[in-house]
Amino acid sequence: MKRIIEPIENYKNEVKPTLETEIQKMVQTKIEKSNIDLEQNKKQVAEIDETTNLILSLSKNKSLLKTFRIILIILGIGALILAISGFYSLTSTVYEKPTLFQLLATILGSTIALFSLFFTIFYLNKKIKGINLSLADETELNKKLIDQATKSIAAFCEQFQPEDTLEILNRAVPQIKLDKFNTAKRMSEMFERGFPDHSFDNDITTRFIQSGIFGENPFMIYKINKHKMSSETYVGSIVISWSETYTNTQGEPETRTRTQTLTASYTAPKPSYQFVDILTYINESVPSVDFDRTVGKYTTERKIEKKSKDMNIDFNAMSNIEFESKFNAKRNDEIGFRTLFSALAQENIVKLINTNDEDVQGDHFNFWKEENIFYITSDCLNTNFDYKNKYYSHYSAQKVIDKFKKFNENYIKNIYFSLSPIMAIPILQETSLSDLYTFNEKDKISYQEAEYLAHSIDPHQFFGKDVDAEVIWKISKSDNDENTIVTGMSYNAYERVHLSQQYGQDGEWHTVPVIWYEYIPIVASKDIKLADLNGV
């Protein structure tokens, strides 16, 4: 299999164009298989857009008319008050000559009030009623057109399957092979090399897992949720007031009111959760070296020279000073580090860190190694890698195509660049795991995969009530071989009041209530068929 020598150039010159071509070919195949009439669908979409725009226009006109009606009613009420005031003034001064204001107030007020009344009743109300009827008709027509268009391309939408993403990835980046699901044997491969097993840790649950092979070595995207009990400080306050007598500047006694805000706090336990997205990769080529680098944590050439001269530190600067400066890794074995990071590897890493364009995100990764396991955290991992639950349904075939194209381009780009620090090191593609596991659909799924599948469960349905915190899902064996025991652990929050005594400047003690929440653990377990969760 062809090796990836320079990750960025390989993506731009081979992966990206191949990706575009393969997606186009796959879409064209689905168009032909479904016998969809794209031109007819475009006409349907144009009709839907036309009715949608008309609905928006009618809704806008209706909103304007209703606003105008409110203004007119307010104006009419004001004019009526003016007319009544003018008329009352006229009748109160019947033996005097009426003023111009009295006459204008009575006549204009009455005229405007009557105009507002008749214009609202006989024009605005009828106009709004007519728009409501038109809106109802257009909305019904719009729904009918959408239903017709959706049904007309249903066969086309059904052509898109989760396996499409695997097929496209296999053609665009043949060096990466994804497992259809994570198996117990794949996890054993990880555990045997020192990857921590969280299966029996009730504070950690697997949110997502995707394993596979890069070159001839296994990797895994592993997203977990870590629970721990922390605390939160709640604050309450009241305002107190009192009167006091003081002497003013004229030497006279006066009374004034003073106020003070009394605050109190109360600290109580509260669950907290940490979401961790990590990529792990196993390679046994240079087991002696461990290293650790942090994204964005650079050093200077001067500091590198100073460190090299320090006889108390086992450190020899690499020939590529920019690599040494920007990768800036702590390591335990200089010879092993040089074996791993050859001149080409150093150059590739520097390019990954420096390049920031539409394809490459620049310095986006933390990278460390412990014995035979490489670990990466990256912005590229903060994406939805769940291709299995990706469904395409719409009334517009073009929007389905665009959605399919965008998802797969982003998916494959993010997987590629998540692995790019590994790709940058040529020696890692020259070795193969001695007992590399080959995925088999007949193998049992791992506990981690089962935990991930359990996240599709509705907590309200599972617990029989709402929960007020994250759910930690755990898996255990059932007496029934076809079932698995799924356990969910969460909390319900109950409002409480803590009464705190605070001393005020008025010389009195006051009770300050502090509202806080008590988190009560809730646990439930059920026998569930995993097939009911995902069909695995």
Coordinates of C-alpha atoms in Angstrom, one line a residue:
M1 CA 0.0 0.0 0.0
K2 CA 1.2 3.5 -0.9
R3 CA 2.6 5.4 2.1
I4 CA 1.7 9.0 2.9
I5 CA 5.0 10.8 2.9
E6 CA 3.9 14.5 3.2
P7 CA 0.4 14.7 4.7
I8 CA -0.5 18.2 3.5
E9 CA 0.6 17.7 -0.1
N10 CA -1.1 14.3 -0.1
Y11 CA -4.4 15.8 1.0
K12 CA -4.3 18.7 -1.5
N13 CA -3.0 16.8 -4.5
E14 CA -4.6 13.3 -4.0
V15 CA -7.2 13.0 -1.3
K16 CA -9.2 16.2 -1.9
P17 CA -9.6 15.7 -5.7
T18 CA -10.3 12.0 -5.3
L19 CA -12.9 12.8 -2.6
E20 CA -14.7 15.2 -4.9
T21 CA -14.6 12.7 -7.8
E22 CA -15.8 9.7 -5.7
I23 CA -18.7 11.7 -4.2
Q24 CA -19.8 12.8 -7.6
K25 CA -19.6 9.3 -9.0
M26 CA -21.5 7.9 -6.1
V27 CA -24.3 10.5 -6.3
Q28 CA -24.6 9.9 -10.1
T29 CA -24.9 6.1 -9.4
K30 CA -27.7 6.8 -6.9
I31 CA -29.5 9.1 -9.4
E32 CA -29.4 6.3 -12.1
K33 CA -30.5 3.6 -9.7
S34 CA -33.5 5.6 -8.3
N35 CA -34.6 6.8 -11.8
I36 CA -35.2 10.2 -10.2
D37 CA -36.2 13.1 -12.6
L38 CA -34.0 15.9 -11.4
E39 CA -35.5 18.5 -13.7
Q40 CA -39.0 17.6 -12.5
N41 CA -37.8 17.9 -8.9
K42 CA -36.3 21.3 -9.6
K43 CA -39.7 22.5 -10.9
Q44 CA -41.3 21.2 -7.7
V45 CA -38.8 22.9 -5.6
A46 CA -39.3 26.2 -7.5
E47 CA -43.1 25.9 -6.8
I48 CA -42.4 25.2 -3.1
D49 CA -40.0 28.2 -3.0
E50 CA -42.7 30.4 -4.7
T51 CA -45.4 29.4 -2.2
T52 CA -42.9 29.7 0.7
N53 CA -42.0 33.2 -0.3
L54 CA -45.7 34.1 -0.8
I55 CA -46.4 32.8 2.7
L56 CA -43.6 34.9 4.1
S57 CA -44.8 38.0 2.2
L58 CA -48.4 37.5 3.4
S59 CA -47.2 37.0 7.0
K60 CA -45.1 40.2 6.8
N61 CA -48.1 42.1 5.4
K62 CA -50.4 40.7 8.1
S63 CA -47.9 41.7 10.8
L64 CA -47.7 45.2 9.4
L65 CA -51.5 45.6 9.2
K66 CA -51.9 44.3 12.8
T67 CA -49.3 46.8 14.0
F68 CA -51.1 49.6 12.1
R69 CA -54.4 48.5 13.6
I70 CA -53.0 48.8 17.1
I71 CA -51.6 52.2 16.3
L72 CA -54.9 53.3 14.8
I73 CA -56.9 52.0 17.9
I74 CA -54.5 53.9 20.2
L75 CA -54.9 57.0 18.0
G76 CA -58.7 56.6 18.0
I77 CA -58.9 56.3 21.8
G78 CA -56.7 59.4 22.1
A79 CA -58.9 61.3 19.7
L80 CA -62.0 60.1 21.5
I81 CA -60.6 61.4 24.8
L82 CA -59.8 64.7 23.1
A83 CA -63.3 65.0 21.6
I84 CA -65.0 64.2 25.0
S85 CA -62.7 66.8 26.7
G86 CA -63.6 69.4 24.0
F87 CA -67.3 68.6 24.2
Y88 CA -67.3 68.8 28.0
S89 CA -65.4 72.1 27.9
L90 CA -68.0 73.5 25.4
T91 CA -71.0 72.4 27.5
S92 CA -69.4 73.8 30.7
T93 CA -69.0 77.2 29.2
V94 CA -72.4 77.4 27.3
Y95 CA -72.8 81.2 28.1
E96 CA -69.3 82.0 26.8
K97 CA -68.0 82.2 23.3
P98 CA -66.3 78.8 22.4
T99 CA -62.6 78.9 21.8
L100 CA -60.9 77.7 18.7
F101 CA -59.2 74.9 20.7
Q102 CA -62.6 73.7 22.1
L103 CA -64.0 73.6 18.6
L104 CA -61.0 71.9 17.0
A105 CA -60.7 69.4 19.9
T106 CA -64.4 68.4 19.5
I107 CA -64.6 68.3 15.7
L108 CA -61.2 66.8 14.9
G109 CA -61.3 64.4 17.9
S110 CA -64.7 63.1 16.8
T111 CA -63.7 62.8 13.2
I112 CA -60.4 61.0 13.9
A113 CA -62.1 58.6 16.4
L114 CA -64.9 57.8 13.9
F115 CA -62.4 57.3 11.1
S116 CA -60.3 55.0 13.2
L117 CA -63.3 53.0 14.2
F118 CA -64.8 52.6 10.7
F119 CA -61.4 52.1 9.0
T120 CA -60.5 49.4 11.5
I121 CA -63.8 47.6 11.2
F122 CA -64.5 47.9 7.5
Y123 CA -61.0 47.8 6.0
L124 CA -58.2 46.6 8.3
N125 CA -60.2 43.7 9.9
K126 CA -61.5 42.6 6.4
K127 CA -58.0 42.9 5.0
I128 CA -56.4 40.8 7.8
K129 CA -59.2 38.2 7.5
G130 CA -58.5 38.0 3.8
I131 CA -54.8 37.5 4.4
N132 CA -55.6 34.8 7.0
L133 CA -57.6 32.9 4.4
S134 CA -54.9 33.3 1.8
L135 CA -52.3 32.1 4.4
A136 CA -54.3 29.1 5.2
D137 CA -54.7 28.2 1.5
E138 CA -51.0 28.8 0.7
T139 CA -49.9 26.9 3.7
E140 CA -52.0 23.9 2.8
L141 CA -50.7 24.1 -0.8
N142 CA -47.1 24.4 0.4
K143 CA -47.5 21.3 2.6
K144 CA -49.1 19.4 -0.3
L145 CA -46.3 20.4 -2.7
I146 CA -43.6 19.4 -0.1
D147 CA -45.3 16.0 0.5
Q148 CA -45.4 15.4 -3.3
A149 CA -41.8 16.4 -3.8
T150 CA -40.6 14.4 -0.8
K151 CA -42.4 11.3 -2.1
S152 CA -41.1 11.8 -5.6
I153 CA -37.4 11.6 -4.4
A154 CA -38.0 9.1 -1.5
A155 CA -36.4 6.3 -3.5
F156 CA -33.4 8.5 -4.2
C157 CA -33.0 9.4 -0.5
E158 CA -33.1 5.7 0.5
Q159 CA -30.1 5.1 -1.7
F160 CA -27.9 6.9 0.8
Q161 CA -26.6 4.5 3.4
P162 CA -24.0 4.7 6.3
E163 CA -21.7 2.4 4.5
D164 CA -21.3 5.1 1.7
T165 CA -18.9 7.0 4.0
L166 CA -16.7 4.0 4.5
E167 CA -16.6 3.4 0.8
I168 CA -15.7 6.9 0.0
L169 CA -13.0 7.0 2.7
N170 CA -11.6 3.7 1.4
R171 CA -11.2 5.2 -2.1
A172 CA -10.0 8.6 -1.1
V173 CA -7.6 7.5 1.7
P174 CA -7.0 3.8 1.3
Q175 CA -4.4 3.9 4.1
I176 CA -7.3 4.3 6.6
K177 CA -9.7 1.4 7.2
L178 CA -12.6 1.9 9.7
D179 CA -14.2 -0.9 11.7
K180 CA -18.0 -1.0 11.2
F181 CA -18.2 -1.2 15.0
N182 CA -15.7 -1.5 17.9
T183 CA -15.2 -5.1 18.9
A184 CA -14.0 -6.6 22.2
K185 CA -10.9 -8.0 20.3
R186 CA -10.0 -4.5 19.1
M187 CA -10.2 -3.2 22.6
S188 CA -8.1 -6.1 23.9
E189 CA -5.4 -5.0 21.4
M190 CA -5.5 -1.6 23.0
F191 CA -5.6 -2.8 26.7
E192 CA -2.7 -5.2 26.2
R193 CA -0.5 -2.2 25.3
G194 CA -1.5 -0.1 28.3
F195 CA -4.6 1.8 27.2
P196 CA -6.7 2.3 30.4
D197 CA -9.8 0.1 30.7
H198 CA -12.8 2.3 31.9
S199 CA -15.3 -0.6 31.6
F200 CA -15.7 -0.8 35.4
D201 CA -15.3 2.8 36.2
N202 CA -18.7 4.1 37.1
D203 CA -17.6 7.7 36.6
I204 CA -16.7 7.4 33.0
T205 CA -18.9 6.6 30.0
T206 CA -18.1 6.3 26.3
R207 CA -20.0 8.9 24.3
F208 CA -18.6 7.8 21.0
I209 CA -16.0 5.3 19.7
Q210 CA -14.6 4.6 16.2
S211 CA -11.8 2.2 15.7
G212 CA -9.8 1.3 12.6
I213 CA -6.4 0.8 11.1
F214 CA -4.0 3.4 9.7
G215 CA -1.4 1.6 7.5
E216 CA -0.8 -1.5 9.5
N217 CA -1.5 -0.3 13.0
P218 CA -4.7 0.3 14.9
F219 CA -6.1 3.6 16.0
M220 CA -9.2 4.7 17.8
I221 CA -11.3 7.9 18.2
Y222 CA -12.5 7.8 21.8
K223 CA -14.9 10.3 23.3
I224 CA -15.8 10.0 26.9
N225 CA -17.7 11.8 29.6
K226 CA -16.0 11.9 33.0
H227 CA -18.1 12.5 36.1
K228 CA -17.0 13.8 39.4
M229 CA -18.6 15.5 42.4
S230 CA -17.7 19.1 42.7
S231 CA -19.3 22.0 44.4
E232 CA -21.2 25.2 43.6
T233 CA -21.5 28.3 45.7
Y234 CA -25.0 29.9 45.7
V235 CA -25.6 33.5 46.6
G236 CA -28.6 35.2 48.1
S237 CA -29.3 38.8 49.1
I238 CA -31.8 41.1 50.8
V239 CA -32.1 44.8 51.1
I240 CA -32.6 46.3 54.6
S241 CA -33.6 49.8 55.4
W242 CA -33.8 51.9 58.6
S243 CA -34.3 55.5 59.7
E244 CA -31.7 57.6 61.5
T245 CA -31.5 61.1 62.8
Y246 CA -28.6 63.4 62.0
T247 CA -27.8 67.1 62.2
N248 CA -27.8 69.0 59.0
T249 CA -25.5 71.9 58.0
Q250 CA -27.8 74.4 59.7
G251 CA -27.5 72.5 63.0
E252 CA -31.0 71.2 62.9
P253 CA -32.0 67.5 63.4
E254 CA -33.3 65.7 60.3
T255 CA -34.4 62.1 59.6
R256 CA -33.1 60.1 56.7
T257 CA -33.6 56.5 55.4
R258 CA -30.6 54.4 54.8
T259 CA -30.4 51.0 52.9
Q260 CA -27.9 48.2 52.8
T261 CA -27.7 45.0 50.7
L262 CA -26.8 42.0 52.8
T263 CA -25.5 39.0 50.9
A264 CA -24.9 35.4 52.0
S265 CA -23.5 32.4 50.3
Y266 CA -23.8 28.6 50.7
T267 CA -21.7 25.9 49.1
A268 CA -23.2 22.6 48.3
P269 CA -22.1 19.5 46.3
K270 CA -22.9 19.5 42.6
P271 CA -22.0 17.0 39.9
S272 CA -19.6 18.1 37.1
Y273 CA -18.7 16.5 33.8
Q274 CA -15.7 16.7 31.6
F275 CA -16.0 15.8 27.9
V276 CA -12.7 14.4 26.5
D277 CA -12.2 13.7 22.8
I278 CA -9.0 11.8 22.1
L279 CA -7.3 9.8 19.3
T280 CA -5.1 6.8 20.2
Y281 CA -2.7 5.0 17.9
I282 CA -0.6 2.0 18.6
N283 CA 2.9 1.5 17.1
E284 CA 5.8 -0.5 18.5
S285 CA 8.6 0.9 16.3
V286 CA 10.3 3.0 19.0
P287 CA 9.0 1.8 22.4
S288 CA 11.7 3.4 24.5
V289 CA 10.8 7.0 23.9
D290 CA 8.0 9.0 25.6
F291 CA 7.3 12.6 24.6
D292 CA 4.7 15.3 25.3
R293 CA 3.9 18.5 23.4
T294 CA 1.2 21.1 23.9
V295 CA -0.6 23.0 21.2
G296 CA 0.7 26.6 20.9
K297 CA 3.3 26.2 23.6
Y298 CA 6.5 27.4 21.7
T299 CA 9.9 28.2 22.9
T300 CA 12.7 30.5 21.5
E301 CA 16.1 29.7 19.9
R302 CA 17.8 31.4 22.8
K303 CA 16.1 29.1 25.3
I304 CA 16.9 26.0 23.2
E305 CA 20.6 27.0 23.2
K306 CA 20.6 27.5 26.9
K307 CA 18.9 24.2 27.5
S308 CA 21.5 22.4 25.3
K309 CA 24.3 23.8 27.4
D310 CA 22.8 22.7 30.7
M311 CA 24.8 19.6 31.7
N312 CA 22.1 18.6 34.2
I313 CA 19.6 17.9 31.4
D314 CA 19.7 15.1 28.9
F315 CA 18.8 17.3 25.9
N316 CA 20.3 17.8 22.5
A317 CA 18.6 20.2 20.1
M318 CA 17.4 18.9 16.8
S319 CA 19.0 20.3 13.6
N320 CA 15.7 21.8 12.6
I321 CA 15.5 24.7 15.1
E322 CA 12.0 25.7 14.0
F323 CA 10.8 22.2 14.8
E324 CA 12.5 22.3 18.2
S325 CA 10.9 25.6 18.9
K326 CA 7.3 24.9 17.8
F327 CA 7.0 21.2 18.6
N328 CA 8.8 21.9 21.9
A329 CA 8.3 18.4 23.2
K330 CA 9.5 17.1 26.6
R331 CA 11.1 13.6 26.0
N332 CA 12.9 11.0 27.9
D333 CA 15.1 9.5 25.3
E334 CA 17.1 11.7 22.8
I335 CA 18.2 8.8 20.6
G336 CA 14.7 7.3 20.4
F337 CA 13.3 10.8 19.8
R338 CA 15.6 11.3 16.8
T339 CA 14.8 7.9 15.5
L340 CA 11.1 8.8 15.5
F341 CA 11.4 12.3 14.3
S342 CA 13.6 12.1 11.2
A343 CA 14.5 15.2 9.1
L344 CA 11.4 14.6 7.0
A345 CA 9.2 14.1 10.0
Q346 CA 10.4 17.4 11.5
E347 CA 9.7 19.1 8.2
N348 CA 6.2 17.6 8.0
I349 CA 5.4 18.6 11.6
V350 CA 6.5 22.2 11.0
K351 CA 4.3 22.4 7.9
L352 CA 1.3 21.1 9.9
I353 CA 1.9 23.7 12.6
N354 CA 2.5 26.6 10.1
T355 CA 0.0 26.0 7.4
N356 CA -3.4 27.7 8.0
D357 CA -5.7 27.8 5.0
E358 CA -9.1 26.4 3.8
D359 CA -7.8 22.8 4.2
V360 CA -5.3 22.9 7.1
Q361 CA -6.1 24.4 10.5
G362 CA -2.6 25.2 11.6
D363 CA -1.4 24.2 15.0
H364 CA -4.4 22.2 16.3
F365 CA -3.0 19.3 18.2
N366 CA -1.6 18.2 21.5
F367 CA 0.5 15.1 20.9
W368 CA 2.1 12.7 23.4
K369 CA 3.4 9.2 23.6
E370 CA 3.5 6.7 26.4
E371 CA 5.4 3.4 25.6
N372 CA 3.7 2.1 22.5
I373 CA 0.6 4.3 22.5
F374 CA 0.4 7.7 20.8
Y375 CA -2.3 10.1 22.0
I376 CA -3.7 13.1 20.1
T377 CA -6.3 15.7 21.1
S378 CA -7.2 18.1 18.4
D379 CA -9.9 20.6 17.2
C380 CA -10.5 18.1 14.4
L381 CA -11.9 15.7 16.9
N382 CA -14.5 18.1 18.0
T383 CA -16.9 17.0 15.3
N384 CA -19.7 14.5 14.7
F385 CA -18.1 11.3 13.5
D386 CA -21.3 9.3 13.9
Y387 CA -21.9 8.4 10.2
K388 CA -24.1 5.5 11.2
N389 CA -27.0 7.7 12.2
K390 CA -26.8 10.1 9.3
Y391 CA -30.0 10.2 7.3
Y392 CA -30.9 12.1 4.2
S393 CA -34.5 13.2 3.7
H394 CA -35.7 16.3 2.0
Y395 CA -38.0 17.5 -0.8
S396 CA -35.1 18.9 -2.7
A397 CA -32.7 16.4 -4.3
Q398 CA -30.1 19.1 -4.7
K399 CA -30.1 19.8 -1.0
V400 CA -29.8 16.0 -0.2
I401 CA -26.8 15.9 -2.6
D402 CA -25.3 19.0 -1.0
K403 CA -25.8 17.7 2.5
F404 CA -24.3 14.3 1.6
K405 CA -21.3 16.0 -0.1
K406 CA -20.7 18.4 2.8
F407 CA -20.9 15.7 5.5
N408 CA -18.5 13.3 3.8
E409 CA -16.0 16.0 2.9
N410 CA -15.9 17.3 6.5
Y411 CA -15.9 13.8 8.0
I412 CA -13.0 12.5 5.9
K413 CA -11.1 15.8 6.2
N414 CA -11.4 15.7 10.0
I415 CA -10.4 12.1 10.3
Y416 CA -7.4 12.7 8.0
F417 CA -6.1 15.7 9.9
S418 CA -6.8 14.1 13.3
L419 CA -4.3 11.5 12.1
S420 CA -2.0 13.9 10.3
P421 CA 0.6 14.1 13.2
I422 CA 0.9 10.3 12.9
M423 CA 1.1 10.6 9.1
A424 CA 3.9 13.1 9.4
I425 CA 6.3 10.5 10.9
P426 CA 7.4 8.2 8.1
I427 CA 8.8 5.4 10.4
L428 CA 5.4 4.7 11.8
Q429 CA 4.2 3.6 8.4
E430 CA 7.1 1.3 8.0
T431 CA 6.2 -1.0 10.8
S432 CA 3.2 -3.3 11.5
L433 CA 1.8 -4.6 14.7
S434 CA 2.9 -8.2 15.1
D435 CA -0.5 -9.5 16.1
L436 CA -2.7 -6.9 14.3
Y437 CA -6.4 -7.8 14.7
T438 CA -8.5 -7.8 11.5
F439 CA -12.1 -6.7 11.9
N440 CA -14.7 -9.4 11.7
E441 CA -18.5 -8.6 11.8
K442 CA -19.1 -11.8 13.7
D443 CA -17.0 -10.7 16.6
K444 CA -18.6 -9.4 19.8
I445 CA -18.9 -5.7 20.3
S446 CA -17.0 -4.1 23.1
Y447 CA -18.4 -2.7 26.3
Q448 CA -17.3 0.7 25.0
E449 CA -19.3 0.3 21.9
A450 CA -22.3 -0.8 23.9
E451 CA -22.0 2.3 26.2
Y452 CA -21.9 4.5 23.1
L453 CA -25.1 2.8 21.7
A454 CA -26.7 3.3 25.1
H455 CA -26.5 7.0 24.6
S456 CA -29.4 6.7 22.1
I457 CA -31.7 5.8 25.0
D458 CA -34.2 8.5 26.1
P459 CA -33.4 9.3 29.7
H460 CA -37.0 10.2 30.5
Q461 CA -38.3 6.9 29.2
F462 CA -35.5 5.0 30.9
F463 CA -35.8 6.5 34.4
G464 CA -39.5 7.2 34.1
K465 CA -38.9 10.9 34.8
D466 CA -36.7 13.8 33.8
V467 CA -33.1 14.1 34.9
D468 CA -31.2 17.2 35.9
A469 CA -27.7 16.2 35.0
E470 CA -25.8 14.1 32.4
V471 CA -26.4 10.4 32.4
I472 CA -23.4 8.0 32.9
W473 CA -24.3 4.8 31.0
K474 CA -22.6 1.5 32.0
I475 CA -22.9 -2.0 30.5
S476 CA -22.7 -5.4 32.2
K477 CA -23.5 -8.9 31.2
S478 CA -27.1 -10.3 31.5
D479 CA -28.2 -13.8 32.4
N480 CA -29.9 -13.7 29.1
D481 CA -27.2 -14.1 26.4
E482 CA -29.2 -12.0 23.9
N483 CA -29.5 -9.1 26.3
T484 CA -27.2 -6.7 28.1
I485 CA -27.8 -4.9 31.4
V486 CA -27.7 -1.2 30.8
T487 CA -27.4 1.0 33.9
G488 CA -28.0 4.7 33.9
M489 CA -26.7 7.0 36.7
S490 CA -27.8 10.6 37.0
Y491 CA -29.3 13.1 39.4
N492 CA -32.5 14.9 40.2
A493 CA -32.1 18.5 41.6
Y494 CA -34.3 19.7 44.4
E495 CA -34.6 23.3 45.4
R496 CA -33.6 24.1 49.0
V497 CA -33.3 27.2 51.1
H498 CA -30.4 27.9 53.4
L499 CA -31.1 30.6 56.0
S500 CA -28.0 32.6 56.9
Q501 CA -27.8 35.2 59.7
Q502 CA -26.1 38.4 58.7
Y503 CA -25.4 41.5 60.9
G504 CA -26.5 44.8 59.3
Q505 CA -25.3 48.3 59.8
D506 CA -28.6 49.0 61.6
G507 CA -27.2 47.0 64.5
E508 CA -29.6 44.1 64.0
W509 CA -29.3 40.5 62.8
H510 CA -31.2 39.6 59.6
T511 CA -32.1 36.3 57.9
V512 CA -30.8 36.1 54.3
P513 CA -32.3 33.2 52.3
V514 CA -30.0 31.5 49.9
I515 CA -31.7 29.2 47.3
W516 CA -29.6 26.2 46.5
Y517 CA -30.1 22.8 44.8
E518 CA -29.6 19.4 46.3
Y519 CA -28.6 16.7 43.8
I520 CA -30.0 13.3 44.7
P521 CA -28.5 10.4 42.8
I522 CA -30.8 8.2 40.7
V523 CA -29.9 4.8 39.3
A524 CA -31.8 2.5 37.1
S525 CA -30.9 -0.8 35.3
K526 CA -32.7 -2.7 32.5
D527 CA -32.1 -5.7 30.3
I528 CA -31.9 -4.4 26.8
K529 CA -31.2 -6.0 23.4
L530 CA -28.3 -4.1 21.8
A531 CA -29.9 -4.8 18.4
D532 CA -32.8 -2.6 19.5
L533 CA -30.4 0.3 20.0
N534 CA -28.5 0.2 16.7
G535 CA -29.1 -3.1 14.9
V536 CA -25.6 -4.4 15.5

